[in-house]
Amino acid sequence: MPAPGSIDSLCASVADYLDPGLQSEIRRAYDFAVVAHGEQKRRSGEPYITHPLAVAGIMAEMHMDHQCVMAALLHDVLEDTGATKADLAQYFSEEVAELVDGVSKLAQINATSREHAQAENLRKMLLAMTRDIRVILLKLADRLHNMRTLGYVAREKQRRIARETLEIYAPIANRLGMDSIRRELQDLGFQMLYPLRYRILEAAVRRVRGNRKEIVKTIQATTTQRLAQEGPAGLVEGREKSLYSLYVKMRDKRHSLSEIMDIYALRITVDSADKCYRALGVIHNLYKPVPGRFKDYIAIPKANGYQSLHTVLFGPHGVPIEAQIRTHDMERVAEAGIAAHWLYKSGGERAQHRARVWLKGLLEMQQDAGDSLEFLENVKVDLFPDEVYVFTPRGKIMILVRGATAVDFAYAVHTDVGNRCIAAKIDRRLVPLSTPLENGQNVEIITAPTARPSPYWLNFVVTGKARANIRGYLKNLKREESIELGLRLLNRQLLSYSLTLDDIFPERLQFLLKEFGLENLDQLLEAVGLGNRPALLVARRLVPDREAKEEEKKLEAGDSARQPLRIKGTEGMVLTFAKCCRPIPGDPIRGFVTAGRGIVIHTERCKNLAEFRGRPECWTEVEWAEEVRAEFPVEIRVDVENRRGVLATVAATISDTNTNIDNVSLDDQDGTICSILFTLEVRSRYQLAHIMRRLRTLDMVLRIVRGKH
């Protein structure tokens, strides 16, 4: 019999399902890895090759194909030896080389921190996984063996790897339905991250195990007997919950161990889905079910393809027992997840399909994420799905994260639906877009062709896909608005030279772009629009020296053709109105160019302008356009006599002027006088003056002042 942990042992384990010719390919990969790793040792002092062999053994347990087993043997050669991806492609195949490259860390990362480097490597692996799902199976097997042997590394590294395992790899295993690997990763991670808590909890469970185990044995025997009598005979097993799941339950619900009674679970496996429901009836007749604790994951499977009936029973002596009822195929998929596809050649298709749907979502998030940290943040959100099940108007089931809103639902249906949604109906009733969804609801999204995502949505969406799409849309929108504003600012400066951007020689423009390190004109205009490059300086660099000198003479003589920038109110996110003075059309205004934010508009009398007086290069002349159609927030303080119904009277008077009230706050000064602060949305100073005149006609109004902060 071959020695455990040897190449002979590995070949013996794959002999059950691989042809002898493929086994010889695995031996070739082993020989290559042995030579490549040479005298390298693990922290334990063992030859390094023992680790790839162990990972390949885990792959063999899953009945993975020969290429995956070969990649497991070779998975560290790109990182730790002089071998290259081209070498692997030449000696083995392009497919093996891609698998190994997918699990290899990036050799050179210009990362600003360890967190950024970790995020960049995880992004690389997850994107490789979207091309070939076997990459993540390899990485999970690699991480599982590393966790089993983590005791040999330094304590700080133990904690870092354990935390990463609990935050990333165990949730990925759960997302892919690989329950057995998920449980082991969680318990090993818990043991390494919190060794004292682990030992205390383990000892406490051991103390209460005796009595509980006898109760479970009694229930197991009684249930087996009753199932045999009633017809749907099946295998009944008693299982102890993992220490990590107990710890999480104690931590999240703030319970002691004595308050968590379902330490043990009963699992019943039968031949068919029909018998699952019959078995459920049998055990509900035998032991009373706990109300509200039944879940049907057969009719509505979990996002990872998991199927089972869950119920909680009042057992003997009042001890609640969780029971899970499923078919043998469901049991195999529950334990192996997507690996069931290779392990059993059947039963894993549902998990495979759902995994690919999730991976498609990962690709979308990658395209919209700003950097690897943002991408990783969005992935983490999707890795902890406490699920809610809702229906589309056509009856299709959608599975979302608990706490998901109507906007999350819209993006789950399709990105375009999310981008264009304006309202939502839940069970045929109009609700705010921020409304959290609940199980069983029917959700309908109302869209409009001209609608677009709002930055406010980021305050309540919870799914990674929705967050990534909203951020990506707003980022592109801001870029387009920056380019448009930059063009206006630059042309306004060039106008003083009697030029426009179209009059600039392409050679001069290309020279300036090269000098600034920019690729195209849009990047230059975006930098100008965002305030990162002053339009005045860019204009001076674009015009010939002769025109620039003539312009300077005109400026000295007080003669300038430069026109102020006309503000329309529709410039978008690259032009903001200061909250300190809240300018509205009709107010004299000044513009201040702020790097990264574009232009900030203040009133000329704003007190906050004093600190900017010494920076004239950042000022830009602005004025209101003749037609401004947007509405602007403005604050007014109304001092009134404190009497019954005064707020309703004042608000109704404002509303009669066809003005929207955005916010109201009250300040009771001395019991007889009350100050009401209104935030109104107005189109001009004339509208504001009209509102104030109407309010002064009320006998309870003592004073009206426009707020200036």
PDB file of N, CA, C and O in Angstrom, residues 14 94 121 140 362 375 393 398 489 576 587 609 634 655 680:
ATOM      1  N   VAL A  14      -6.697   8.620  -7.600  1.00  0.00           N
ATOM      2  CA  VAL A  14      -7.341   9.040  -8.853  1.00  0.00           C
ATOM      3  C   VAL A  14      -7.607   7.855  -9.778  1.00  0.00           C
ATOM      4  O   VAL A  14      -8.288   8.014 -10.800  1.00  0.00           O
ATOM      5  N   GLU A  94      -1.874  24.863 -22.275  1.00  0.00           N
ATOM      6  CA  GLU A  94      -2.286  26.239 -21.984  1.00  0.00           C
ATOM      7  C   GLU A  94      -3.319  26.262 -20.858  1.00  0.00           C
ATOM      8  O   GLU A  94      -3.333  27.174 -20.019  1.00  0.00           O
ATOM      9  N   ASN A 121      -4.756  41.018  -5.368  1.00  0.00           N
ATOM     10  CA  ASN A 121      -4.581  39.594  -5.626  1.00  0.00           C
ATOM     11  C   ASN A 121      -5.916  38.854  -5.645  1.00  0.00           C
ATOM     12  O   ASN A 121      -6.132  37.963  -6.465  1.00  0.00           O
ATOM     13  N   LEU A 140      -9.394  27.167  -2.840  1.00  0.00           N
ATOM     14  CA  LEU A 140      -9.997  26.713  -1.583  1.00  0.00           C
ATOM     15  C   LEU A 140      -9.239  25.514  -1.018  1.00  0.00           C
ATOM     16  O   LEU A 140      -9.027  25.413   0.198  1.00  0.00           O
ATOM     17  N   LEU A 362     -20.058  39.241 -10.654  1.00  0.00           N
ATOM     18  CA  LEU A 362     -18.708  39.695 -10.279  1.00  0.00           C
ATOM     19  C   LEU A 362     -18.064  40.482 -11.415  1.00  0.00           C
ATOM     20  O   LEU A 362     -17.410  41.502 -11.183  1.00  0.00           O
ATOM     21  N   PHE A 375     -13.816  47.083  -5.262  1.00  0.00           N
ATOM     22  CA  PHE A 375     -14.303  45.812  -5.796  1.00  0.00           C
ATOM     23  C   PHE A 375     -14.436  44.781  -4.680  1.00  0.00           C
ATOM     24  O   PHE A 375     -15.455  44.094  -4.562  1.00  0.00           O
ATOM     25  N   PRO A 393     -43.369  40.647 -11.271  1.00  0.00           N
ATOM     26  CA  PRO A 393     -44.785  40.630 -11.672  1.00  0.00           C
ATOM     27  C   PRO A 393     -45.180  39.375 -12.447  1.00  0.00           C
ATOM     28  O   PRO A 393     -46.347  38.993 -12.455  1.00  0.00           O
ATOM     29  N   MET A 398     -36.897  35.967  -7.186  1.00  0.00           N
ATOM     30  CA  MET A 398     -35.604  36.652  -7.121  1.00  0.00           C
ATOM     31  C   MET A 398     -35.067  36.500  -5.711  1.00  0.00           C
ATOM     32  O   MET A 398     -35.790  36.720  -4.730  1.00  0.00           O
ATOM     33  N   LEU A 489     -15.027  76.467 -19.926  1.00  0.00           N
ATOM     34  CA  LEU A 489     -14.053  77.300 -19.217  1.00  0.00           C
ATOM     35  C   LEU A 489     -12.868  77.656 -20.111  1.00  0.00           C
ATOM     36  O   LEU A 489     -12.402  78.798 -20.136  1.00  0.00           O
ATOM     37  N   THR A 576     -21.023  73.207  -7.975  1.00  0.00           N
ATOM     38  CA  THR A 576     -21.821  73.125  -6.757  1.00  0.00           C
ATOM     39  C   THR A 576     -22.080  74.514  -6.202  1.00  0.00           C
ATOM     40  O   THR A 576     -21.310  75.455  -6.441  1.00  0.00           O
ATOM     41  N   ASP A 587     -28.832  86.695  -7.312  1.00  0.00           N
ATOM     42  CA  ASP A 587     -27.771  87.091  -6.385  1.00  0.00           C
ATOM     43  C   ASP A 587     -26.488  87.382  -7.159  1.00  0.00           C
ATOM     44  O   ASP A 587     -26.137  86.623  -8.080  1.00  0.00           O
ATOM     45  N   LEU A 609     -15.725  83.944   1.827  1.00  0.00           N
ATOM     46  CA  LEU A 609     -14.835  84.288   0.718  1.00  0.00           C
ATOM     47  C   LEU A 609     -13.554  84.963   1.193  1.00  0.00           C
ATOM     48  O   LEU A 609     -12.571  85.027   0.466  1.00  0.00           O
ATOM     49  N   VAL A 634     -32.901  77.436  -0.602  1.00  0.00           N
ATOM     50  CA  VAL A 634     -32.635  78.678   0.104  1.00  0.00           C
ATOM     51  C   VAL A 634     -33.325  78.587   1.464  1.00  0.00           C
ATOM     52  O   VAL A 634     -34.375  77.941   1.595  1.00  0.00           O
ATOM     53  N   SER A 655     -46.974  77.090   0.365  1.00  0.00           N
ATOM     54  CA  SER A 655     -47.402  76.115  -0.640  1.00  0.00           C
ATOM     55  C   SER A 655     -48.288  76.762  -1.695  1.00  0.00           C
ATOM     56  O   SER A 655     -48.244  76.379  -2.871  1.00  0.00           O
ATOM     57  N   LEU A 680     -36.440  76.088   1.338  1.00  0.00           N
ATOM     58  CA  LEU A 680     -37.343  76.120   0.192  1.00  0.00           C
ATOM     59  C   LEU A 680     -36.572  75.880  -1.096  1.00  0.00           C
ATOM     60  O   LEU A 680     -35.356  76.114  -1.156  1.00  0.00           O
TER      61      LEU A 680
END
